[in-house]
Amino acid sequence: MSVDRSFFYFFDRERLPATPWKNGGGSTREVACWPRGANLDNFLWRVSIASIAQPGPFSAFEGIDRQIMLLDGDGVRLRSGDGRIDHRLDTPHVPFAFSGDAAIDCTLLGGPSNDFNVMTRRGRCSAELRVVESVADVAPCRHGLLYALEGQWSLAPGEAIAKGEGVWWGDKPQGWQVQPQSSGALLLAVRITETDKA
């Protein structure tokens, strides 16, 4: 098993450009958007990290399935106008899935928060989020991402990342063996499966 680095994209959360929201309630750092060059209207899948500083509505994404996970901060409460969604996102590293079609209002549970977001186009692909605490195998997939939530990690074959760093890939199958290199290390593994290949 080897890595062709020309197909992989390593990133550091702090070095990703932050784009302010139009409503002034926060900002988004885009990690990956597939296919390359896609925008918010035509992506197959998208991963981002958002900073939420004020209450307000979430943007609706018709035909998109969303998963959100608190990274740090006090968290938020997510509620839909029809009452079907009422969720306190206040426990770090626990994904919450919901439809992007829903009109969601967000209120702060305290101070600002940062969250990890995965969006996939319904009927085209789906995402599996898994938090890893020990040595593990990440099964090969054509699209995916690894992100160090805490500590340091070795990624066989021959790579390493630390908290706030990660790697993503698209359209090239790759599997990994991941191993923590520090106490309390946590890793997020995202596997994206196409249900109807583009």
Coordinates of N, CA, C and O in Angstrom, one line a residue:
M1 N 0.9 -1.2 0.0 CA 0.0 0.0 0.0 C 0.9 1.2 0.0 O 1.8 1.4 0.8
S2 N 0.6 2.2 -0.9 CA 1.4 3.4 -1.0 C 0.5 4.6 -1.3 O -0.6 4.4 -1.6
V3 N 1.1 5.7 -1.1 CA 0.4 7.0 -1.4 C 1.0 7.8 -2.5 O 2.2 8.0 -2.5
D4 N 0.2 8.1 -3.5 CA 0.6 9.0 -4.6 C 0.2 10.4 -4.1 O -0.9 10.8 -4.2
R5 N 1.2 11.2 -3.6 CA 0.9 12.5 -3.0 C 0.2 13.5 -4.0 O -0.3 14.5 -3.6
S6 N 0.3 13.2 -5.3 CA -0.3 14.1 -6.3 C -1.8 14.0 -6.2 O -2.5 14.9 -6.8
F7 N -2.3 13.0 -5.6 CA -3.8 12.8 -5.5 C -4.3 13.2 -4.1 O -5.5 13.0 -3.8
F8 N -3.4 13.6 -3.2 CA -3.8 13.9 -1.8 C -3.6 15.3 -1.5 O -2.7 16.0 -2.0
Y9 N -4.4 15.8 -0.6 CA -4.4 17.2 -0.3 C -4.3 17.4 1.3 O -5.3 17.1 2.0
F10 N -3.1 17.7 1.8 CA -2.9 17.9 3.2 C -3.3 19.4 3.6 O -3.1 20.3 2.8
F11 N -3.9 19.5 4.7 CA -4.4 20.8 5.1 C -4.2 21.1 6.6 O -4.0 20.1 7.4
D12 N -4.1 22.3 7.0 CA -4.1 22.8 8.4 C -5.2 23.7 8.6 O -5.4 24.7 7.9
R13 N -6.0 23.4 9.6 CA -7.2 24.2 9.9 C -6.9 25.7 10.0 O -7.7 26.5 9.4
E14 N -5.9 26.0 10.6 CA -5.6 27.4 10.9 C -5.1 28.2 9.6 O -5.1 29.4 9.5
R15 N -4.7 27.4 8.6 CA -4.2 28.1 7.3 C -5.3 28.1 6.3 O -5.1 28.7 5.2
L16 N -6.5 27.5 6.5 CA -7.6 27.6 5.6 C -8.2 29.0 5.6 O -8.5 29.5 6.7
P17 N -8.4 29.6 4.4 CA -9.1 30.9 4.4 C -10.4 30.9 5.0 O -11.2 30.0 4.8
A18 N -10.8 31.9 5.8 CA -12.1 32.0 6.5 C -12.9 33.0 5.7 O -12.6 34.1 5.4
T19 N -14.1 32.5 5.3 CA -15.1 33.3 4.5 C -16.2 33.8 5.4 O -17.0 32.9 5.9
P20 N -16.4 35.1 5.7 CA -17.5 35.5 6.6 C -18.9 35.2 6.0 O -19.1 35.2 4.8
W21 N -19.8 34.8 6.9 CA -21.2 34.6 6.4 C -21.8 36.0 6.1 O -21.5 37.0 6.7
K22 N -22.8 35.9 5.2 CA -23.5 37.2 4.8 C -24.3 37.8 5.9 O -24.4 39.0 6.0
N23 N -24.8 36.9 6.8 CA -25.5 37.5 8.0 C -24.7 37.9 9.1 O -25.2 38.4 10.1
G24 N -23.4 37.8 9.0 CA -22.4 38.2 10.0 C -22.4 37.3 11.2 O -21.7 37.7 12.2
G25 N -23.0 36.2 11.2 CA -23.1 35.3 12.4 C -21.9 34.4 12.6 O -21.8 33.7 13.6
G26 N -21.0 34.3 11.6 CA -19.8 33.4 11.7 C -19.0 33.4 10.4 O -19.1 34.3 9.6
S27 N -18.2 32.4 10.3 CA -17.4 32.3 9.1 C -17.2 30.8 8.8 O -17.4 29.9 9.6
T28 N -16.8 30.5 7.6 CA -16.6 29.1 7.1 C -15.2 29.0 6.5 O -14.8 29.8 5.7
R29 N -14.5 27.9 6.9 CA -13.2 27.5 6.2 C -13.5 26.2 5.4 O -13.8 25.2 6.0
E30 N -13.5 26.4 4.1 CA -13.7 25.2 3.3 C -12.5 24.3 3.2 O -11.4 24.7 2.9
V31 N -12.7 23.0 3.6 CA -11.6 22.0 3.6 C -11.5 21.4 2.2 O -10.4 21.3 1.6
A32 N -12.7 21.0 1.6 CA -12.7 20.3 0.4 C -14.0 20.4 -0.3 O -15.1 20.5 0.4
C33 N -14.0 20.5 -1.6 CA -15.3 20.5 -2.4 C -15.1 19.7 -3.6 O -14.1 20.0 -4.4
W34 N -15.9 18.7 -3.9 CA -15.7 17.8 -5.0 C -16.9 17.8 -5.9 O -18.0 17.8 -5.4
P35 N -16.7 17.8 -7.2 CA -15.4 17.7 -7.9 C -14.6 19.0 -7.8 O -15.2 20.0 -7.5
R36 N -13.4 18.9 -8.2 CA -12.5 20.1 -8.1 C -13.2 21.2 -9.0 O -13.6 21.0 -10.1
G37 N -13.3 22.4 -8.4 CA -13.9 23.5 -9.2 C -15.3 23.7 -9.0 O -16.0 24.6 -9.5
A38 N -16.0 22.7 -8.3 CA -17.4 22.8 -8.0 C -17.7 24.0 -7.1 O -16.9 24.4 -6.3
N39 N -19.0 24.5 -7.1 CA -19.4 25.5 -6.2 C -20.6 25.0 -5.4 O -20.9 23.8 -5.4
L40 N -21.2 25.9 -4.6 CA -22.2 25.5 -3.7 C -23.5 24.9 -4.4 O -24.4 24.3 -3.7
D41 N -23.6 25.2 -5.7 CA -24.8 24.7 -6.4 C -24.6 23.4 -7.0 O -25.6 22.7 -7.3
N42 N -23.4 22.9 -7.3 CA -23.2 21.7 -8.0 C -22.2 20.7 -7.4 O -21.7 19.8 -8.1
F43 N -21.8 20.9 -6.2 CA -20.9 19.9 -5.6 C -21.5 18.6 -5.4 O -22.7 18.4 -5.2
L44 N -20.6 17.5 -5.4 CA -21.0 16.2 -5.0 C -20.9 16.0 -3.5 O -21.8 15.4 -2.9
W45 N -19.8 16.4 -3.0 CA -19.6 16.4 -1.5 C -18.8 17.6 -1.1 O -18.0 18.1 -1.9
R46 N -18.9 18.0 0.1 CA -18.2 19.2 0.6 C -17.9 19.1 2.1 O -18.8 18.6 2.8
V47 N -16.7 19.5 2.5 CA -16.4 19.4 3.9 C -15.9 20.8 4.3 O -15.1 21.4 3.6
S48 N -16.3 21.3 5.5 CA -15.9 22.6 5.9 C -15.9 22.6 7.5 O -16.4 21.8 8.1
I49 N -15.2 23.7 8.0 CA -15.2 24.0 9.4 C -15.8 25.3 9.6 O -15.3 26.3 9.0
A50 N -16.8 25.5 10.4 CA -17.5 26.7 10.6 C -17.3 27.2 12.0 O -17.2 26.5 13.0
S51 N -17.2 28.6 12.1 CA -17.1 29.2 13.4 C -18.4 30.0 13.6 O -18.8 30.8 12.7
I52 N -19.2 29.7 14.7 CA -20.5 30.3 14.9 C -20.4 31.2 16.1 O -20.1 30.8 17.2
A53 N -20.6 32.5 15.8 CA -20.4 33.5 16.8 C -21.7 34.2 17.3 O -21.7 34.8 18.3
Q54 N -22.7 34.1 16.4 CA -24.0 34.7 16.8 C -25.1 33.8 16.3 O -25.0 33.0 15.4
P55 N -26.3 33.9 17.0 CA -27.5 33.1 16.6 C -28.0 33.6 15.2 O -27.7 34.7 14.8
G56 N -28.7 32.7 14.5 CA -29.2 33.0 13.2 C -29.5 31.8 12.4 O -29.3 30.6 12.8
P57 N -30.1 31.9 11.2 CA -30.5 30.8 10.4 C -29.3 30.1 9.7 O -28.3 30.8 9.3
F58 N -29.4 28.8 9.5 CA -28.5 28.1 8.6 C -29.0 28.3 7.2 O -30.2 28.3 6.9
S59 N -28.0 28.3 6.2 CA -28.4 28.3 4.8 C -29.0 26.9 4.5 O -28.5 25.9 4.9
A60 N -30.1 27.0 3.7 CA -30.7 25.7 3.2 C -30.0 25.2 2.0 O -29.5 26.0 1.1
F61 N -29.8 23.9 1.9 CA -29.2 23.2 0.7 C -30.2 22.1 0.3 O -30.1 21.0 0.8
E62 N -31.0 22.4 -0.8 CA -31.9 21.5 -1.3 C -31.2 20.3 -1.9 O -30.3 20.4 -2.6
G63 N -31.7 19.1 -1.5 CA -31.2 17.9 -2.0 C -29.9 17.4 -1.4 O -29.2 16.5 -1.9
I64 N -29.5 18.0 -0.3 CA -28.2 17.7 0.4 C -28.5 17.1 1.7 O -29.3 17.5 2.5
D65 N -27.7 16.1 2.1 CA -27.7 15.5 3.4 C -26.5 16.1 4.2 O -25.4 16.2 3.6
R66 N -26.8 16.5 5.4 CA -25.7 17.2 6.2 C -25.4 16.4 7.5 O -26.3 15.7 8.1
Q67 N -24.1 16.5 7.9 CA -23.7 16.0 9.2 C -22.8 17.1 9.8 O -22.0 17.6 9.1
I68 N -23.1 17.3 11.1 CA -22.4 18.4 11.8 C -21.9 17.8 13.1 O -22.5 17.0 13.7
M69 N -20.7 18.3 13.5 CA -20.1 17.8 14.7 C -19.4 18.9 15.4 O -18.6 19.6 14.8
L70 N -19.6 19.1 16.7 CA -19.0 20.1 17.5 C -17.5 19.8 17.7 O -17.2 18.7 18.1
L71 N -16.7 20.8 17.4 CA -15.2 20.6 17.6 C -14.8 21.2 19.0 O -14.1 20.6 19.7
D72 N -15.2 22.4 19.2 CA -14.9 23.1 20.5 C -15.9 24.2 20.7 O -16.6 24.7 19.8
G73 N -16.0 24.7 21.9 CA -16.9 25.8 22.3 C -18.1 25.2 23.1 O -18.2 24.0 23.4
D74 N -19.0 26.1 23.4 CA -20.2 25.7 24.2 C -21.3 25.0 23.4 O -22.2 24.4 24.0
G75 N -21.2 25.1 22.1 CA -22.2 24.4 21.3 C -23.4 25.2 20.9 O -23.5 26.4 21.3
V76 N -24.3 24.6 20.2 CA -25.5 25.4 19.7 C -26.7 24.5 19.8 O -26.6 23.3 19.9
R77 N -27.9 25.1 19.7 CA -29.2 24.4 19.6 C -29.7 24.6 18.2 O -29.8 25.8 17.7
L78 N -30.1 23.5 17.5 CA -30.6 23.6 16.2 C -32.0 23.2 16.2 O -32.4 22.2 16.7
R79 N -32.9 24.1 15.6 CA -34.3 23.9 15.6 C -34.8 24.2 14.2 O -34.4 25.2 13.6
S80 N -35.8 23.4 13.7 CA -36.4 23.7 12.5 C -37.8 24.3 12.7 O -38.4 24.1 13.8
G81 N -38.3 25.0 11.7 CA -39.6 25.7 11.9 C -40.7 24.8 12.1 O -41.7 25.1 12.7
D82 N -40.6 23.5 11.5 CA -41.7 22.6 11.6 C -41.7 21.7 12.9 O -42.5 20.9 13.1
G83 N -40.6 22.0 13.7 CA -40.5 21.2 15.0 C -39.9 19.8 14.9 O -39.7 19.2 15.9
R84 N -39.6 19.4 13.7 CA -39.1 18.0 13.5 C -37.6 17.9 14.0 O -37.2 16.8 14.4
I85 N -36.9 19.0 14.0 CA -35.5 19.0 14.5 C -35.4 20.0 15.7 O -35.8 21.1 15.6
D86 N -35.0 19.4 16.8 CA -34.7 20.2 18.0 C -33.5 19.5 18.7 O -33.7 18.5 19.4
H87 N -32.3 19.9 18.4 CA -31.1 19.2 18.8 C -30.1 20.1 19.5 O -29.8 21.2 18.9
R88 N -29.6 19.7 20.6 CA -28.5 20.4 21.3 C -27.2 19.8 20.9 O -26.9 18.7 21.2
L89 N -26.4 20.6 20.1 CA -25.1 20.1 19.7 C -24.1 20.6 20.7 O -23.5 21.7 20.5
D90 N -24.0 19.9 21.8 CA -23.1 20.4 22.9 C -22.1 19.4 23.4 O -21.4 19.6 24.4
T91 N -22.0 18.2 22.7 CA -21.0 17.2 23.1 C -20.0 17.1 21.9 O -20.4 16.7 20.8
P92 N -18.8 17.4 22.2 CA -17.8 17.4 21.1 C -17.6 16.0 20.5 O -17.8 15.0 21.2
H93 N -17.4 16.0 19.2 CA -17.0 14.8 18.4 C -18.1 13.8 18.3 O -17.9 12.6 18.0
V94 N -19.4 14.2 18.4 CA -20.5 13.3 18.1 C -21.3 13.9 17.0 O -22.0 14.9 17.1
P95 N -21.3 13.2 15.8 CA -22.0 13.7 14.6 C -23.5 13.7 14.8 O -24.1 12.9 15.4
F96 N -24.1 14.7 14.1 CA -25.6 14.8 14.1 C -26.0 15.0 12.6 O -25.5 15.9 11.9
A97 N -26.8 14.1 12.1 CA -27.2 14.1 10.7 C -28.6 14.8 10.6 O -29.5 14.5 11.4
F98 N -28.8 15.6 9.5 CA -30.1 16.2 9.2 C -30.1 16.6 7.7 O -29.1 16.6 7.0
S99 N -31.3 16.8 7.3 CA -31.5 17.2 5.9 C -31.2 18.7 5.6 O -31.6 19.6 6.4
G100 N -30.4 18.9 4.6 CA -30.1 20.3 4.2 C -31.3 21.1 3.7 O -31.3 22.3 3.6
D101 N -32.4 20.3 3.4 CA -33.6 21.0 2.9 C -34.3 21.8 4.1 O -35.1 22.7 3.8
A102 N -34.1 21.3 5.3 CA -34.8 21.9 6.4 C -34.3 23.3 6.7 O -33.1 23.7 6.6
A103 N -35.3 24.2 7.1 CA -35.0 25.6 7.5 C -34.6 25.5 9.0 O -35.4 25.3 9.8
I104 N -33.3 25.7 9.2 CA -32.7 25.5 10.6 C -32.4 26.8 11.2 O -31.7 27.7 10.6
D105 N -32.8 27.0 12.4 CA -32.4 28.2 13.2 C -31.4 27.8 14.3 O -31.6 26.8 14.9
C106 N -30.4 28.5 14.4 CA -29.3 28.2 15.3 C -29.2 29.2 16.5 O -29.2 30.4 16.2
T107 N -29.2 28.7 17.7 CA -29.0 29.6 18.9 C -27.7 29.1 19.6 O -27.5 27.9 19.7
L108 N -27.0 30.0 20.2 CA -25.8 29.7 21.0 C -26.2 29.2 22.3 O -27.1 29.6 23.0
L109 N -25.4 28.2 22.8 CA -25.6 27.7 24.2 C -24.7 28.4 25.2 O -24.6 28.0 26.3
G110 N -23.9 29.3 24.7 CA -22.9 30.0 25.5 C -22.1 30.9 24.6 O -22.7 31.8 23.9
G111 N -20.8 30.8 24.6 CA -20.0 31.5 23.7 C -19.9 30.9 22.3 O -20.6 30.0 22.0
P112 N -19.0 31.5 21.5 CA -18.8 31.0 20.1 C -18.4 29.5 20.1 O -17.8 29.0 21.1
S113 N -18.7 28.8 19.0 CA -18.4 27.4 18.8 C -17.7 27.2 17.4 O -18.0 28.0 16.5
N114 N -17.0 26.1 17.3 CA -16.5 25.7 16.0 C -17.0 24.3 15.7 O -17.1 23.4 16.6
D115 N -17.5 24.0 14.5 CA -18.0 22.7 14.1 C -17.5 22.3 12.8 O -17.1 23.0 11.9
F116 N -17.5 20.9 12.6 CA -17.1 20.3 11.4 C -18.3 19.8 10.6 O -19.3 19.3 11.2
N117 N -18.3 20.1 9.3 CA -19.5 19.9 8.5 C -19.2 19.0 7.3 O -18.2 19.3 6.6
V118 N -20.0 18.1 7.0 CA -19.9 17.2 5.8 C -21.3 17.3 5.1 O -22.3 17.0 5.7
M119 N -21.2 17.6 3.8 CA -22.5 17.7 3.0 C -22.3 16.8 1.8 O -21.3 16.8 1.2
T120 N -23.3 16.0 1.5 CA -23.3 15.1 0.4 C -24.6 15.2 -0.4 O -25.7 15.4 0.2
R121 N -24.5 15.1 -1.7 CA -25.7 15.2 -2.5 C -26.5 13.9 -2.5 O -26.0 12.8 -2.8
R122 N -27.7 14.0 -2.0 CA -28.6 12.9 -1.8 C -28.9 12.1 -3.1 O -29.1 12.7 -4.2
G123 N -28.8 10.8 -3.0 CA -28.9 10.0 -4.2 C -27.7 9.8 -5.0 O -27.6 8.9 -5.9
R124 N -26.6 10.6 -4.7 CA -25.4 10.5 -5.4 C -24.3 9.9 -4.6 O -23.4 9.1 -5.1
C125 N -24.3 10.3 -3.3 CA -23.2 9.7 -2.4 C -23.7 9.9 -1.0 O -24.6 10.6 -0.7
S126 N -23.0 9.2 -0.1 CA -23.3 9.3 1.4 C -22.0 9.3 2.1 O -21.0 8.8 1.6
A127 N -22.0 9.8 3.4 CA -20.8 9.9 4.2 C -20.9 9.2 5.5 O -22.0 9.2 6.1
E128 N -19.9 8.5 5.9 CA -19.8 7.8 7.2 C -18.7 8.5 8.0 O -17.6 8.6 7.6
L129 N -19.1 9.0 9.2 CA -18.1 9.7 10.1 C -17.8 8.7 11.2 O -18.8 8.2 11.9
R130 N -16.6 8.5 11.5 CA -16.1 7.6 12.6 C -15.0 8.3 13.4 O -14.0 8.8 12.8
V131 N -15.2 8.4 14.7 CA -14.1 8.9 15.6 C -13.3 7.7 16.1 O -13.8 6.8 16.7
V132 N -12.0 7.8 15.9 CA -11.0 6.7 16.2 C -10.2 7.1 17.4 O -9.7 8.2 17.4
E133 N -10.0 6.2 18.3 CA -9.2 6.4 19.5 C -7.9 5.6 19.6 O -7.0 5.8 20.4
S134 N -7.8 4.5 18.8 CA -6.7 3.6 18.9 C -6.3 3.1 17.5 O -6.9 3.6 16.5
V135 N -5.4 2.2 17.4 CA -4.9 1.7 16.1 C -6.1 1.1 15.4 O -7.0 0.4 15.9
A136 N -6.3 1.5 14.1 CA -7.4 1.0 13.3 C -7.1 1.0 11.8 O -6.2 1.7 11.4
D137 N -7.9 0.3 11.1 CA -7.8 0.3 9.6 C -9.0 1.1 9.1 O -10.1 0.9 9.5
V138 N -8.7 2.0 8.2 CA -9.7 2.7 7.4 C -9.8 2.0 6.1 O -8.9 2.1 5.3
A139 N -11.0 1.4 5.8 CA -11.1 0.6 4.6 C -11.0 1.5 3.4 O -11.4 2.7 3.4
P140 N -10.4 1.0 2.3 CA -10.2 1.8 1.1 C -11.6 2.4 0.6 O -12.6 1.7 0.6
C141 N -11.5 3.6 0.1 CA -12.6 4.3 -0.5 C -12.1 5.3 -1.5 O -11.0 5.8 -1.4
R142 N -12.9 5.6 -2.5 CA -12.5 6.5 -3.6 C -12.5 8.0 -3.1 O -11.7 8.8 -3.7
H143 N -13.2 8.3 -2.1 CA -13.3 9.7 -1.6 C -13.3 9.6 0.0 O -14.0 8.8 0.5
G144 N -12.5 10.5 0.6 CA -12.5 10.5 2.0 C -11.6 11.5 2.6 O -11.0 12.3 1.9
L145 N -11.5 11.5 4.0 CA -10.8 12.5 4.7 C -10.4 12.0 6.1 O -11.2 11.2 6.7
L146 N -9.2 12.3 6.5 CA -8.8 12.1 7.9 C -8.4 13.4 8.5 O -7.8 14.2 7.9
Y147 N -8.9 13.6 9.8 CA -8.6 14.9 10.5 C -8.3 14.6 11.9 O -9.0 13.9 12.6
A148 N -7.2 15.1 12.4 CA -6.7 14.9 13.8 C -7.5 15.8 14.7 O -7.3 17.1 14.7
L149 N -8.4 15.3 15.5 CA -9.2 16.1 16.5 C -8.3 16.4 17.7 O -8.4 17.5 18.3
E150 N -7.5 15.4 18.1 CA -6.6 15.6 19.3 C -5.4 14.8 19.1 O -5.4 13.8 18.5
G151 N -4.2 15.4 19.6 CA -3.0 14.6 19.6 C -2.3 14.5 18.2 O -2.7 15.2 17.2
Q152 N -1.5 13.5 18.1 CA -0.7 13.2 16.9 C -1.0 11.8 16.4 O -1.2 10.9 17.2
W153 N -1.0 11.6 15.1 CA -1.3 10.4 14.5 C -0.3 10.0 13.3 O 0.1 10.9 12.6
S154 N 0.0 8.7 13.2 CA 0.7 8.2 12.1 C -0.3 7.6 11.2 O -1.2 6.9 11.6
L155 N -0.1 7.8 9.9 CA -1.0 7.3 8.9 C -0.2 6.5 7.9 O 0.4 7.0 7.0
A156 N -0.3 5.2 8.1 CA 0.4 4.3 7.2 C -0.3 4.2 5.9 O -1.5 4.1 5.9
P157 N 0.4 4.4 4.8 CA 1.9 4.3 4.7 C 2.6 5.6 4.6 O 2.6 6.4 3.6
G158 N 3.3 5.9 5.7 CA 4.3 7.0 5.7 C 3.9 8.4 5.9 O 4.7 9.3 5.5
E159 N 2.8 8.7 6.4 CA 2.3 10.0 6.6 C 2.1 10.3 8.1 O 1.9 9.3 8.9
A160 N 1.9 11.5 8.5 CA 1.6 11.9 9.9 C 0.9 13.2 10.0 O 1.2 14.1 9.1
I161 N 0.0 13.4 10.9 CA -0.7 14.6 11.1 C -0.8 14.9 12.6 O -0.8 13.9 13.4
A162 N -1.0 16.1 13.0 CA -1.2 16.5 14.4 C -2.5 17.3 14.5 O -3.1 17.6 13.5
K163 N -3.0 17.6 15.7 CA -4.2 18.2 16.0 C -4.4 19.4 15.0 O -3.6 20.3 14.9
G164 N -5.6 19.5 14.4 CA -5.9 20.5 13.5 C -5.5 20.3 12.0 O -5.7 21.1 11.2
E165 N -4.8 19.2 11.8 CA -4.3 18.9 10.5 C -5.0 17.7 9.9 O -5.6 16.9 10.6
G166 N -5.0 17.6 8.6 CA -5.7 16.4 8.0 C -5.3 16.2 6.5 O -4.4 16.9 6.0
V167 N -5.9 15.2 5.9 CA -5.7 14.9 4.5 C -7.0 14.5 3.9 O -7.8 13.8 4.5
W168 N -7.2 14.9 2.6 CA -8.4 14.4 1.9 C -8.0 14.0 0.5 O -7.0 14.4 0.0
W169 N -8.8 13.2 -0.1 CA -8.6 12.7 -1.4 C -9.9 12.4 -2.1 O -10.9 12.3 -1.5
G170 N -9.8 12.4 -3.5 CA -11.0 12.2 -4.3 C -10.7 11.4 -5.5 O -9.7 11.6 -6.2
D171 N -11.6 10.5 -5.9 CA -11.6 9.7 -7.1 C -10.4 8.8 -7.3 O -10.0 8.5 -8.4
K172 N -9.8 8.4 -6.1 CA -8.7 7.5 -6.2 C -8.7 6.6 -4.9 O -8.5 7.2 -3.8
P173 N -9.0 5.4 -5.0 CA -9.2 4.5 -3.9 C -7.9 4.5 -3.0 O -6.8 4.4 -3.5
Q174 N -8.2 4.7 -1.7 CA -7.0 4.6 -0.7 C -7.5 4.1 0.6 O -8.6 4.5 1.1
G175 N -6.7 3.2 1.2 CA -7.0 2.8 2.6 C -5.8 3.2 3.5 O -4.8 3.5 3.0
W176 N -6.1 3.2 4.8 CA -5.1 3.6 5.7 C -5.0 2.7 6.9 O -6.1 2.2 7.3
Q177 N -3.9 2.7 7.6 CA -3.8 2.2 8.9 C -3.4 3.3 9.8 O -2.4 4.0 9.5
V178 N -4.2 3.7 10.8 CA -4.0 4.9 11.6 C -3.5 4.4 13.0 O -4.1 3.4 13.5
Q179 N -2.6 5.2 13.6 CA -2.1 4.8 14.9 C -1.8 6.1 15.7 O -1.1 7.0 15.3
P180 N -2.4 6.2 16.9 CA -2.1 7.4 17.8 C -0.7 7.4 18.2 O -0.1 6.4 18.5
Q181 N -0.1 8.6 18.3 CA 1.3 8.8 18.7 C 1.4 9.6 20.0 O 2.4 10.0 20.5
S182 N 0.2 9.9 20.6 CA 0.2 10.7 21.9 C -1.0 10.3 22.7 O -2.0 9.7 22.2
S183 N -1.0 10.5 24.0 CA -2.1 10.2 24.9 C -3.3 11.0 24.6 O -3.2 12.2 24.3
G184 N -4.5 10.4 24.6 CA -5.7 11.1 24.4 C -6.0 11.5 22.9 O -6.9 12.3 22.7
A185 N -5.3 10.9 22.0 CA -5.4 11.3 20.6 C -6.8 10.8 20.1 O -7.3 9.7 20.4
L186 N -7.4 11.6 19.2 CA -8.6 11.3 18.6 C -8.5 11.7 17.1 O -8.0 12.7 16.7
L187 N -9.1 10.8 16.2 CA -9.0 11.1 14.8 C -10.4 10.9 14.2 O -11.1 10.0 14.5
L188 N -10.7 11.8 13.3 CA -12.0 11.7 12.6 C -11.7 11.1 11.2 O -10.9 11.6 10.4
A189 N -12.4 10.0 10.9 CA -12.2 9.3 9.6 C -13.6 9.5 8.8 O -14.6 9.1 9.4
V190 N -13.5 10.1 7.7 CA -14.7 10.3 6.8 C -14.6 9.5 5.6 O -13.6 9.7 4.8
R191 N -15.5 8.5 5.4 CA -15.5 7.7 4.1 C -16.8 8.1 3.3 O -17.9 8.1 3.9
I192 N -16.6 8.5 2.1 CA -17.7 8.9 1.2 C -17.9 7.9 0.1 O -16.9 7.6 -0.6
T193 N -19.1 7.4 0.0 CA -19.4 6.3 -0.9 C -20.4 6.8 -1.9 O -21.4 7.4 -1.6
E194 N -20.0 6.6 -3.2 CA -20.9 7.0 -4.3 C -22.0 6.0 -4.5 O -21.7 4.8 -4.5
T195 N -23.2 6.5 -4.6 CA -24.4 5.6 -4.8 C -24.8 5.5 -6.2 O -25.4 4.6 -6.7
D196 N -24.4 6.6 -7.0 CA -24.7 6.6 -8.4 C -23.5 7.4 -9.0 O -23.6 8.7 -9.1
K197 N -22.5 6.7 -9.4 CA -21.3 7.4 -9.8 C -21.5 8.5 -10.9 O -22.2 8.2 -11.9
A198 N -20.9 9.6 -10.7 CA -21.1 10.7 -11.6 C -20.4 10.4 -12.9 O -19.4 9.7 -12.9

